[in-house]
Amino acid sequence: MDYLMLVNKTNGLGKYYIPNNLVKVKIKTGGGKKIYLEKKTYKQIKKLLKDINKEFMTEIVIDSGYRPYLYQENLLKDLLQEKQEEAYNSLAKPGYSEHQTGLAVDIGFYKDGHYVPKFKNEDFAKEFLWLKDNAYKYGFIVRYPSDKTAITGYIYEPWHLRYVGNIAELLTKENLTLEEYYEKYLQD
Ligand SMILES: [Zn+2]
């Protein structure tokens, strides 16, 4: 498994890419959804959620993980009906979603018995700050930060975490997106 796999609006995976080590999420999920993640990603997000929930007495859960090509296609169709062109700012073209790697995790939270699918900065400022500072210890980065929208091509998504493994520490300390990391370190 290539944990540094770069998927964005210009680097797609195509119709047929399916990660070969997906596992079913067995802990509580947002709305009881059936979710699959890459094996190591799942192991690490479980640890992260356990720690953040203990720290803040919250119930933050996995909202979304692996999204197959067909699912992405339907999601976009729905959103296009609702929002038209604007949909492309918040959703990838089918085959270009990082969720197809199995390495991306969206999180949401239960509050007073209600489920809120998007983990927003305003609602949970302390928790988000913790994530920004600590996610790397589990191998994750906040993939679409507010100050990097021009580089990532995505609006600020504090709820979208991406597993990258050990390199997460470097990315966090140098404040680099995955795109910037490729440019700085992986180009000839
Ligand atoms: Zn996401």
mmCIF file of C-alpha atoms and ligand atoms in Angstrom:
data_model
loop_
_atom_site.group_PDB
_atom_site.id
_atom_site.type_symbol
_atom_site.label_atom_id
_atom_site.label_comp_id
_atom_site.label_asym_id
_atom_site.label_seq_id
_atom_site.Cartn_x
_atom_site.Cartn_y
_atom_site.Cartn_z
ATOM 1 C CA MET A 1 0.000 0.000 0.000
ATOM 2 C CA ASP A 2 1.351 3.389 -0.999
ATOM 3 C CA TYR A 3 0.423 5.598 1.920
ATOM 4 C CA LEU A 4 1.707 8.678 0.126
ATOM 5 C CA MET A 5 -0.578 8.206 -2.862
ATOM 6 C CA LEU A 6 -1.503 11.613 -4.279
ATOM 7 C CA VAL A 7 -5.113 11.916 -5.368
ATOM 8 C CA ASN A 8 -6.552 15.320 -6.163
ATOM 9 C CA LYS A 9 -8.442 17.162 -8.888
ATOM 10 C CA THR A 10 -5.704 16.461 -11.425
ATOM 11 C CA ASN A 11 -4.515 13.026 -10.241
ATOM 12 C CA GLY A 12 -7.294 10.478 -10.444
ATOM 13 C CA LEU A 13 -7.519 6.774 -9.747
ATOM 14 C CA GLY A 14 -9.924 5.858 -12.514
ATOM 15 C CA LYS A 15 -12.918 3.648 -12.527
ATOM 16 C CA TYR A 16 -11.345 0.384 -11.510
ATOM 17 C CA TYR A 17 -9.099 1.211 -8.593
ATOM 18 C CA ILE A 18 -10.074 -0.658 -5.438
ATOM 19 C CA PRO A 19 -7.685 -0.875 -2.470
ATOM 20 C CA ASN A 20 -6.880 -4.503 -1.713
ATOM 21 C CA ASN A 21 -6.788 -4.284 2.060
ATOM 22 C CA LEU A 22 -10.127 -2.786 3.019
ATOM 23 C CA VAL A 23 -11.654 -3.734 6.341
ATOM 24 C CA LYS A 24 -15.101 -3.128 7.735
ATOM 25 C CA VAL A 25 -15.392 -0.521 10.480
ATOM 26 C CA LYS A 26 -16.662 -2.210 13.625
ATOM 27 C CA ILE A 27 -16.841 0.721 16.007
ATOM 28 C CA LYS A 28 -19.870 3.031 16.133
ATOM 29 C CA THR A 29 -20.212 5.132 12.963
ATOM 30 C CA GLY A 30 -22.165 8.268 12.100
ATOM 31 C CA GLY A 31 -25.795 7.277 11.701
ATOM 32 C CA GLY A 32 -24.806 3.623 11.933
ATOM 33 C CA LYS A 33 -23.461 3.679 8.374
ATOM 34 C CA LYS A 34 -21.593 0.705 6.951
ATOM 35 C CA ILE A 35 -18.060 1.955 6.306
ATOM 36 C CA TYR A 36 -14.852 0.422 4.975
ATOM 37 C CA LEU A 37 -11.298 1.702 5.404
ATOM 38 C CA GLU A 38 -7.803 0.632 4.535
ATOM 39 C CA LYS A 39 -6.563 -1.674 7.289
ATOM 40 C CA LYS A 40 -3.812 0.491 8.836
ATOM 41 C CA THR A 41 -5.917 3.626 8.467
ATOM 42 C CA TYR A 42 -8.678 1.979 10.463
ATOM 43 C CA LYS A 43 -6.305 0.805 13.186
ATOM 44 C CA GLN A 44 -4.878 4.309 13.582
ATOM 45 C CA ILE A 45 -8.157 6.260 13.423
ATOM 46 C CA LYS A 46 -9.527 4.027 16.177
ATOM 47 C CA LYS A 47 -6.647 5.067 18.436
ATOM 48 C CA LEU A 48 -7.033 8.716 17.523
ATOM 49 C CA LEU A 49 -10.782 8.748 18.209
ATOM 50 C CA LYS A 50 -10.350 6.942 21.495
ATOM 51 C CA ASP A 51 -7.841 9.550 22.650
ATOM 52 C CA ILE A 52 -9.676 12.653 21.466
ATOM 53 C CA ASN A 53 -12.969 11.436 22.918
ATOM 54 C CA LYS A 54 -11.313 10.696 26.232
ATOM 55 C CA GLU A 55 -9.643 14.104 26.261
ATOM 56 C CA PHE A 56 -12.807 16.096 25.585
ATOM 57 C CA MET A 57 -15.564 13.729 26.761
ATOM 58 C CA THR A 58 -16.990 13.816 23.249
ATOM 59 C CA GLU A 59 -18.428 11.238 20.916
ATOM 60 C CA ILE A 60 -16.600 11.834 17.664
ATOM 61 C CA VAL A 61 -17.083 9.018 15.158
ATOM 62 C CA ILE A 62 -16.215 7.978 11.625
ATOM 63 C CA ASP A 63 -18.628 9.499 9.136
ATOM 64 C CA SER A 64 -17.187 8.316 5.848
ATOM 65 C CA GLY A 65 -14.317 6.230 4.519
ATOM 66 C CA TYR A 66 -13.816 4.306 1.314
ATOM 67 C CA ARG A 67 -16.037 5.506 -1.529
ATOM 68 C CA PRO A 68 -16.188 3.334 -4.634
ATOM 69 C CA TYR A 69 -16.293 4.944 -8.062
ATOM 70 C CA LEU A 70 -20.002 4.300 -8.582
ATOM 71 C CA TYR A 71 -20.887 5.767 -5.231
ATOM 72 C CA GLN A 72 -18.937 8.933 -6.091
ATOM 73 C CA GLU A 73 -20.795 9.162 -9.368
ATOM 74 C CA ASN A 74 -24.171 9.045 -7.645
ATOM 75 C CA LEU A 75 -23.120 11.458 -4.933
ATOM 76 C CA LEU A 76 -22.098 14.007 -7.532
ATOM 77 C CA LYS A 77 -25.297 13.538 -9.512
ATOM 78 C CA ASP A 78 -27.331 14.312 -6.411
ATOM 79 C CA LEU A 79 -25.279 17.329 -5.471
ATOM 80 C CA LEU A 80 -25.327 18.712 -9.017
ATOM 81 C CA GLN A 81 -29.105 18.720 -8.977
ATOM 82 C CA GLU A 82 -29.055 20.678 -5.779
ATOM 83 C CA LYS A 83 -26.182 23.080 -6.284
ATOM 84 C CA GLN A 84 -25.155 22.876 -9.945
ATOM 85 C CA GLU A 85 -21.615 24.006 -10.771
ATOM 86 C CA GLU A 86 -20.882 24.869 -7.188
ATOM 87 C CA ALA A 87 -20.929 21.162 -6.430
ATOM 88 C CA TYR A 88 -17.485 20.771 -7.963
ATOM 89 C CA ASN A 89 -15.962 22.907 -5.212
ATOM 90 C CA SER A 90 -16.875 20.474 -2.522
ATOM 91 C CA LEU A 91 -16.945 17.186 -4.366
ATOM 92 C CA ALA A 92 -14.489 15.481 -6.654
ATOM 93 C CA LYS A 93 -15.251 14.173 -10.109
ATOM 94 C CA PRO A 94 -15.774 10.407 -9.981
ATOM 95 C CA GLY A 95 -12.387 8.694 -9.896
ATOM 96 C CA TYR A 96 -10.721 11.754 -8.376
ATOM 97 C CA SER A 97 -11.874 11.426 -4.780
ATOM 98 C CA GLU A 98 -9.305 10.746 -2.112
ATOM 99 C CA HIS A 99 -11.954 8.611 -0.468
ATOM 100 C CA GLN A 100 -11.420 6.009 -3.180
ATOM 101 C CA THR A 101 -7.976 5.252 -1.689
ATOM 102 C CA GLY A 102 -9.462 3.989 1.582
ATOM 103 C CA LEU A 103 -6.958 6.278 3.332
ATOM 104 C CA ALA A 104 -9.316 9.219 3.867
ATOM 105 C CA VAL A 105 -11.631 9.513 6.844
ATOM 106 C CA ASP A 106 -14.378 12.048 7.467
ATOM 107 C CA ILE A 107 -15.443 12.474 11.047
ATOM 108 C CA GLY A 108 -18.643 13.676 12.658
ATOM 109 C CA PHE A 109 -19.981 13.880 16.171
ATOM 110 C CA TYR A 110 -22.899 13.052 18.365
ATOM 111 C CA LYS A 111 -24.119 15.930 20.445
ATOM 112 C CA ASP A 112 -27.037 15.624 22.851
ATOM 113 C CA GLY A 113 -28.131 12.474 21.080
ATOM 114 C CA HIS A 114 -28.099 14.058 17.625
ATOM 115 C CA TYR A 115 -25.662 13.182 14.939
ATOM 116 C CA VAL A 116 -23.830 16.019 13.149
ATOM 117 C CA PRO A 117 -22.040 14.669 10.079
ATOM 118 C CA LYS A 118 -19.508 17.428 9.500
ATOM 119 C CA PHE A 119 -17.006 18.214 12.166
ATOM 120 C CA LYS A 120 -16.844 21.986 11.989
ATOM 121 C CA ASN A 121 -14.280 24.276 13.450
ATOM 122 C CA GLU A 122 -16.830 26.680 14.936
ATOM 123 C CA ASP A 123 -18.724 23.952 16.742
ATOM 124 C CA PHE A 124 -15.763 22.151 18.170
ATOM 125 C CA ALA A 125 -12.886 24.635 18.195
ATOM 126 C CA LYS A 126 -10.846 23.002 20.972
ATOM 127 C CA GLU A 127 -11.197 19.561 19.496
ATOM 128 C CA PHE A 128 -10.177 20.757 16.090
ATOM 129 C CA LEU A 129 -7.115 22.480 17.460
ATOM 130 C CA TRP A 130 -6.178 19.230 19.152
ATOM 131 C CA LEU A 131 -6.543 17.395 15.847
ATOM 132 C CA LYS A 132 -4.428 19.918 14.008
ATOM 133 C CA ASP A 133 -1.648 19.495 16.572
ATOM 134 C CA ASN A 134 -1.932 15.787 17.286
ATOM 135 C CA ALA A 135 -3.281 13.932 14.260
ATOM 136 C CA TYR A 136 0.264 13.348 12.968
ATOM 137 C CA LYS A 137 1.052 11.183 15.994
ATOM 138 C CA TYR A 138 -1.374 8.662 14.538
ATOM 139 C CA GLY A 139 -0.180 9.154 10.953
ATOM 140 C CA PHE A 140 -2.903 11.573 9.828
ATOM 141 C CA ILE A 141 -2.953 15.056 8.351
ATOM 142 C CA VAL A 142 -5.835 17.509 8.064
ATOM 143 C CA ARG A 143 -5.897 17.295 4.307
ATOM 144 C CA TYR A 144 -7.753 20.498 3.329
ATOM 145 C CA PRO A 145 -6.692 23.348 5.634
ATOM 146 C CA SER A 146 -8.231 26.801 5.429
ATOM 147 C CA ASP A 147 -5.020 28.523 4.305
ATOM 148 C CA LYS A 148 -4.267 26.070 1.479
ATOM 149 C CA THR A 149 -7.464 25.999 -0.547
ATOM 150 C CA ALA A 150 -5.702 27.346 -3.653
ATOM 151 C CA ILE A 151 -3.214 24.477 -3.519
ATOM 152 C CA THR A 152 -5.517 21.599 -2.624
ATOM 153 C CA GLY A 153 -8.411 22.823 -4.781
ATOM 154 C CA TYR A 154 -10.820 22.131 -1.939
ATOM 155 C CA ILE A 155 -12.685 24.327 0.487
ATOM 156 C CA TYR A 156 -11.709 24.099 4.129
ATOM 157 C CA GLU A 157 -12.683 20.668 5.414
ATOM 158 C CA PRO A 158 -11.592 20.254 9.021
ATOM 159 C CA TRP A 159 -13.401 16.920 9.181
ATOM 160 C CA HIS A 160 -11.431 15.254 6.386
ATOM 161 C CA LEU A 161 -8.341 13.412 7.625
ATOM 162 C CA ARG A 162 -5.908 11.551 5.451
ATOM 163 C CA TYR A 163 -3.646 8.731 6.571
ATOM 164 C CA VAL A 164 -0.080 9.139 5.268
ATOM 165 C CA GLY A 165 1.919 7.227 7.910
ATOM 166 C CA ASN A 166 5.181 8.475 9.426
ATOM 167 C CA ILE A 167 5.556 11.358 7.020
ATOM 168 C CA ALA A 168 2.610 13.061 8.761
ATOM 169 C CA GLU A 169 4.997 14.496 11.325
ATOM 170 C CA LEU A 170 7.093 16.277 8.719
ATOM 171 C CA LEU A 171 4.034 17.561 6.877
ATOM 172 C CA THR A 172 2.556 18.944 10.087
ATOM 173 C CA LYS A 173 5.759 20.528 11.373
ATOM 174 C CA GLU A 174 6.520 22.137 8.022
ATOM 175 C CA ASN A 175 2.866 23.010 7.408
ATOM 176 C CA LEU A 176 2.826 21.290 4.023
ATOM 177 C CA THR A 177 -0.039 19.827 2.063
ATOM 178 C CA LEU A 178 0.542 16.570 0.242
ATOM 179 C CA GLU A 179 0.825 18.552 -3.004
ATOM 180 C CA GLU A 180 3.558 20.748 -1.539
ATOM 181 C CA TYR A 181 5.364 17.730 -0.180
ATOM 182 C CA TYR A 182 5.490 16.197 -3.668
ATOM 183 C CA GLU A 183 6.844 19.421 -5.097
ATOM 184 C CA LYS A 184 9.430 19.952 -2.432
ATOM 185 C CA TYR A 185 10.709 16.438 -1.846
ATOM 186 C CA LEU A 186 9.689 14.115 -4.603
ATOM 187 C CA GLN A 187 10.464 16.001 -7.764
ATOM 188 C CA ASP A 188 13.677 15.251 -9.607
HETATM 189 ZN ZN ZN B 1 -13.830 13.645 2.986
#
